[in-house]
């Protein structure tokens, strides 16, 4: 058995529960539907237990989006240990919104998993990787990209 697959199988399913979140500002619902289907396939390929799915159609400027709040609530109550997205921009392009969402994940010991990009690279490019490393050291919590 492939070593990576064995490691994935050995982790209890409850520890691998993810919330699938998709967002698109495209006016065509099909784009959002296809993004969600791709995330669900990826979750299955990675042997994640999907705790739920939520979507937002529109801009990522607001933190108060219904689908995003559903994903974060699943993390707060312990239904999901991770949020699975296509890339960081599915949360937002806005730094304050990104920080708030990632701080919530970090505070509850959850992570963000991106399927179409390197999350740490994206965070570094936006000047957020160092912020979350310092926050983790200060608060004694994990990093929002390291699933323990």
PDB file of C-alpha atoms in Angstrom:
ATOM      1  CA  UNK A   1       0.000   0.000   0.000  1.00  0.00           C
ATOM      2  CA  UNK A   2       1.266   3.480  -0.842  1.00  0.00           C
ATOM      3  CA  UNK A   3       2.725   5.126   2.302  1.00  0.00           C
ATOM      4  CA  UNK A   4       0.671   8.322   1.888  1.00  0.00           C
ATOM      5  CA  UNK A   5      -2.523   6.353   1.370  1.00  0.00           C
ATOM      6  CA  UNK A   6      -1.762   4.223   4.441  1.00  0.00           C
ATOM      7  CA  UNK A   7      -1.257   7.394   6.520  1.00  0.00           C
ATOM      8  CA  UNK A   8      -4.592   8.735   5.297  1.00  0.00           C
ATOM      9  CA  UNK A   9      -6.358   5.464   6.098  1.00  0.00           C
ATOM     10  CA  UNK A  10      -4.802   5.230   9.572  1.00  0.00           C
ATOM     11  CA  UNK A  11      -6.255   8.588  10.674  1.00  0.00           C
ATOM     12  CA  UNK A  12      -9.704   8.122  12.234  1.00  0.00           C
ATOM     13  CA  UNK A  13     -12.486   9.517  10.055  1.00  0.00           C
ATOM     14  CA  UNK A  14     -13.697  11.845  12.803  1.00  0.00           C
ATOM     15  CA  UNK A  15     -10.281  13.519  12.700  1.00  0.00           C
ATOM     16  CA  UNK A  16     -10.549  13.981   8.935  1.00  0.00           C
ATOM     17  CA  UNK A  17     -13.933  15.690   8.805  1.00  0.00           C
ATOM     18  CA  UNK A  18     -14.099  18.601   6.390  1.00  0.00           C
ATOM     19  CA  UNK A  19     -16.632  21.196   5.408  1.00  0.00           C
ATOM     20  CA  UNK A  20     -16.735  21.830   1.670  1.00  0.00           C
ATOM     21  CA  UNK A  21     -17.101  25.528   0.883  1.00  0.00           C
ATOM     22  CA  UNK A  22     -17.338  27.076  -2.551  1.00  0.00           C
ATOM     23  CA  UNK A  23     -17.882  30.638  -3.710  1.00  0.00           C
ATOM     24  CA  UNK A  24     -18.114  32.210  -7.125  1.00  0.00           C
ATOM     25  CA  UNK A  25     -18.894  35.708  -8.295  1.00  0.00           C
ATOM     26  CA  UNK A  26     -19.789  34.394 -11.752  1.00  0.00           C
ATOM     27  CA  UNK A  27     -23.424  35.058 -12.661  1.00  0.00           C
ATOM     28  CA  UNK A  28     -23.861  31.466 -13.840  1.00  0.00           C
ATOM     29  CA  UNK A  29     -24.821  28.926 -11.129  1.00  0.00           C
ATOM     30  CA  UNK A  30     -23.159  26.176 -13.164  1.00  0.00           C
ATOM     31  CA  UNK A  31     -19.697  27.528 -12.243  1.00  0.00           C
ATOM     32  CA  UNK A  32     -20.510  27.242  -8.539  1.00  0.00           C
ATOM     33  CA  UNK A  33     -22.031  23.784  -9.004  1.00  0.00           C
ATOM     34  CA  UNK A  34     -18.941  22.512 -10.877  1.00  0.00           C
ATOM     35  CA  UNK A  35     -16.604  23.968  -8.245  1.00  0.00           C
ATOM     36  CA  UNK A  36     -18.548  22.181  -5.511  1.00  0.00           C
ATOM     37  CA  UNK A  37     -18.556  18.876  -7.413  1.00  0.00           C
ATOM     38  CA  UNK A  38     -14.798  19.112  -7.937  1.00  0.00           C
ATOM     39  CA  UNK A  39     -14.259  19.707  -4.212  1.00  0.00           C
ATOM     40  CA  UNK A  40     -16.463  16.741  -3.311  1.00  0.00           C
ATOM     41  CA  UNK A  41     -14.480  14.491  -5.666  1.00  0.00           C
ATOM     42  CA  UNK A  42     -11.229  15.711  -4.128  1.00  0.00           C
ATOM     43  CA  UNK A  43     -12.562  15.077  -0.615  1.00  0.00           C
ATOM     44  CA  UNK A  44     -13.428  11.525  -1.621  1.00  0.00           C
ATOM     45  CA  UNK A  45      -9.997  11.001  -3.234  1.00  0.00           C
ATOM     46  CA  UNK A  46      -8.300  12.171  -0.037  1.00  0.00           C
ATOM     47  CA  UNK A  47     -10.538   9.990   2.164  1.00  0.00           C
ATOM     48  CA  UNK A  48     -12.022  12.954   4.019  1.00  0.00           C
ATOM     49  CA  UNK A  49     -15.340  12.658   5.772  1.00  0.00           C
ATOM     50  CA  UNK A  50     -17.550  15.448   4.416  1.00  0.00           C
ATOM     51  CA  UNK A  51     -19.431  16.984   7.339  1.00  0.00           C
ATOM     52  CA  UNK A  52     -21.342  19.400   5.129  1.00  0.00           C
ATOM     53  CA  UNK A  53     -21.387  21.670   2.117  1.00  0.00           C
ATOM     54  CA  UNK A  54     -22.147  25.350   1.740  1.00  0.00           C
ATOM     55  CA  UNK A  55     -21.899  27.840  -1.075  1.00  0.00           C
ATOM     56  CA  UNK A  56     -22.022  31.552  -1.706  1.00  0.00           C
ATOM     57  CA  UNK A  57     -22.717  33.156  -5.021  1.00  0.00           C
ATOM     58  CA  UNK A  58     -21.307  36.644  -5.148  1.00  0.00           C
ATOM     59  CA  UNK A  59     -18.427  38.767  -4.015  1.00  0.00           C
ATOM     60  CA  UNK A  60     -16.071  37.656  -1.279  1.00  0.00           C
ATOM     61  CA  UNK A  61     -15.896  41.138   0.254  1.00  0.00           C
ATOM     62  CA  UNK A  62     -18.181  40.440   3.201  1.00  0.00           C
ATOM     63  CA  UNK A  63     -17.462  38.216   6.181  1.00  0.00           C
ATOM     64  CA  UNK A  64     -21.201  37.795   6.788  1.00  0.00           C
ATOM     65  CA  UNK A  65     -21.897  35.476   3.855  1.00  0.00           C
ATOM     66  CA  UNK A  66     -24.331  32.705   4.765  1.00  0.00           C
ATOM     67  CA  UNK A  67     -22.288  29.846   3.300  1.00  0.00           C
ATOM     68  CA  UNK A  68     -19.061  31.005   4.931  1.00  0.00           C
ATOM     69  CA  UNK A  69     -20.802  31.369   8.280  1.00  0.00           C
ATOM     70  CA  UNK A  70     -22.193  27.828   7.970  1.00  0.00           C
ATOM     71  CA  UNK A  71     -18.664  26.508   7.380  1.00  0.00           C
ATOM     72  CA  UNK A  72     -17.236  28.411  10.341  1.00  0.00           C
ATOM     73  CA  UNK A  73     -20.124  27.339  12.578  1.00  0.00           C
ATOM     74  CA  UNK A  74     -19.388  23.699  11.731  1.00  0.00           C
ATOM     75  CA  UNK A  75     -15.823  24.313  12.922  1.00  0.00           C
ATOM     76  CA  UNK A  76     -16.998  26.071  16.111  1.00  0.00           C
ATOM     77  CA  UNK A  77     -19.273  23.188  17.125  1.00  0.00           C
ATOM     78  CA  UNK A  78     -16.709  20.540  16.204  1.00  0.00           C
ATOM     79  CA  UNK A  79     -18.511  19.017  13.220  1.00  0.00           C
ATOM     80  CA  UNK A  80     -15.569  19.807  10.957  1.00  0.00           C
ATOM     81  CA  UNK A  81     -11.839  20.064  11.607  1.00  0.00           C
ATOM     82  CA  UNK A  82     -11.105  21.640   8.248  1.00  0.00           C
ATOM     83  CA  UNK A  83     -12.659  23.734   5.514  1.00  0.00           C
ATOM     84  CA  UNK A  84     -11.933  22.526   1.990  1.00  0.00           C
ATOM     85  CA  UNK A  85     -11.825  25.193  -0.722  1.00  0.00           C
ATOM     86  CA  UNK A  86     -10.448  25.573  -4.222  1.00  0.00           C
ATOM     87  CA  UNK A  87      -8.095  28.402  -3.252  1.00  0.00           C
ATOM     88  CA  UNK A  88      -7.662  31.142  -0.679  1.00  0.00           C
ATOM     89  CA  UNK A  89      -9.648  33.640  -2.735  1.00  0.00           C
ATOM     90  CA  UNK A  90     -12.782  31.517  -2.287  1.00  0.00           C
ATOM     91  CA  UNK A  91     -12.784  32.948   1.251  1.00  0.00           C
ATOM     92  CA  UNK A  92     -11.972  36.463   0.089  1.00  0.00           C
ATOM     93  CA  UNK A  93      -9.563  38.762  -1.691  1.00  0.00           C
ATOM     94  CA  UNK A  94      -9.915  41.167   1.238  1.00  0.00           C
ATOM     95  CA  UNK A  95      -7.155  40.828   3.875  1.00  0.00           C
ATOM     96  CA  UNK A  96      -9.428  41.724   6.856  1.00  0.00           C
ATOM     97  CA  UNK A  97     -11.980  39.075   5.811  1.00  0.00           C
ATOM     98  CA  UNK A  98      -9.253  36.473   5.282  1.00  0.00           C
ATOM     99  CA  UNK A  99      -7.723  37.219   8.674  1.00  0.00           C
ATOM    100  CA  UNK A 100     -11.067  36.957  10.453  1.00  0.00           C
ATOM    101  CA  UNK A 101     -11.956  33.625   8.812  1.00  0.00           C
ATOM    102  CA  UNK A 102      -8.507  32.109   9.362  1.00  0.00           C
ATOM    103  CA  UNK A 103      -8.385  33.368  12.953  1.00  0.00           C
ATOM    104  CA  UNK A 104     -11.654  31.528  13.579  1.00  0.00           C
ATOM    105  CA  UNK A 105     -10.190  28.321  12.155  1.00  0.00           C
ATOM    106  CA  UNK A 106      -7.014  28.774  14.174  1.00  0.00           C
ATOM    107  CA  UNK A 107      -8.913  29.494  17.405  1.00  0.00           C
ATOM    108  CA  UNK A 108     -10.838  26.234  17.052  1.00  0.00           C
ATOM    109  CA  UNK A 109      -7.884  24.081  15.998  1.00  0.00           C
ATOM    110  CA  UNK A 110      -9.116  23.726  12.434  1.00  0.00           C
ATOM    111  CA  UNK A 111      -7.372  24.280   9.127  1.00  0.00           C
ATOM    112  CA  UNK A 112      -8.036  25.520   5.635  1.00  0.00           C
ATOM    113  CA  UNK A 113      -7.235  23.065   2.850  1.00  0.00           C
ATOM    114  CA  UNK A 114      -6.887  24.314  -0.707  1.00  0.00           C
ATOM    115  CA  UNK A 115      -7.133  21.956  -3.660  1.00  0.00           C
ATOM    116  CA  UNK A 116      -5.994  24.223  -6.471  1.00  0.00           C
ATOM    117  CA  UNK A 117      -3.152  26.189  -4.939  1.00  0.00           C
ATOM    118  CA  UNK A 118      -0.374  26.197  -2.367  1.00  0.00           C
ATOM    119  CA  UNK A 119      -1.992  27.783   0.686  1.00  0.00           C
ATOM    120  CA  UNK A 120       1.241  28.764   2.419  1.00  0.00           C
ATOM    121  CA  UNK A 121       2.499  30.424  -0.738  1.00  0.00           C
ATOM    122  CA  UNK A 122      -0.750  32.367  -1.066  1.00  0.00           C
ATOM    123  CA  UNK A 123      -0.582  33.428   2.594  1.00  0.00           C
ATOM    124  CA  UNK A 124       3.071  34.446   2.245  1.00  0.00           C
ATOM    125  CA  UNK A 125       2.295  36.449  -0.883  1.00  0.00           C
ATOM    126  CA  UNK A 126      -0.408  38.327   1.014  1.00  0.00           C
ATOM    127  CA  UNK A 127       1.848  38.893   4.024  1.00  0.00           C
ATOM    128  CA  UNK A 128      -0.260  36.642   6.272  1.00  0.00           C
ATOM    129  CA  UNK A 129       1.974  33.610   6.888  1.00  0.00           C
ATOM    130  CA  UNK A 130       4.182  35.438   9.416  1.00  0.00           C
ATOM    131  CA  UNK A 131       1.101  36.945  11.077  1.00  0.00           C
ATOM    132  CA  UNK A 132      -0.409  33.511  11.729  1.00  0.00           C
ATOM    133  CA  UNK A 133       2.919  32.039  12.881  1.00  0.00           C
ATOM    134  CA  UNK A 134       3.270  34.854  15.428  1.00  0.00           C
ATOM    135  CA  UNK A 135      -0.361  34.496  16.473  1.00  0.00           C
ATOM    136  CA  UNK A 136       0.104  30.743  16.980  1.00  0.00           C
ATOM    137  CA  UNK A 137       3.167  31.328  19.165  1.00  0.00           C
ATOM    138  CA  UNK A 138       1.404  34.035  21.173  1.00  0.00           C
ATOM    139  CA  UNK A 139      -1.833  32.088  21.713  1.00  0.00           C
ATOM    140  CA  UNK A 140      -0.354  28.603  21.902  1.00  0.00           C
ATOM    141  CA  UNK A 141      -2.491  27.304  19.081  1.00  0.00           C
ATOM    142  CA  UNK A 142      -1.802  25.557  15.798  1.00  0.00           C
ATOM    143  CA  UNK A 143      -1.348  26.977  12.343  1.00  0.00           C
ATOM    144  CA  UNK A 144      -4.358  27.164  10.017  1.00  0.00           C
ATOM    145  CA  UNK A 145      -2.547  25.117   7.382  1.00  0.00           C
ATOM    146  CA  UNK A 146      -1.131  22.273   9.495  1.00  0.00           C
ATOM    147  CA  UNK A 147      -3.546  19.488  10.176  1.00  0.00           C
ATOM    148  CA  UNK A 148      -2.272  17.700  13.274  1.00  0.00           C
TER     149      UNK A 148
END
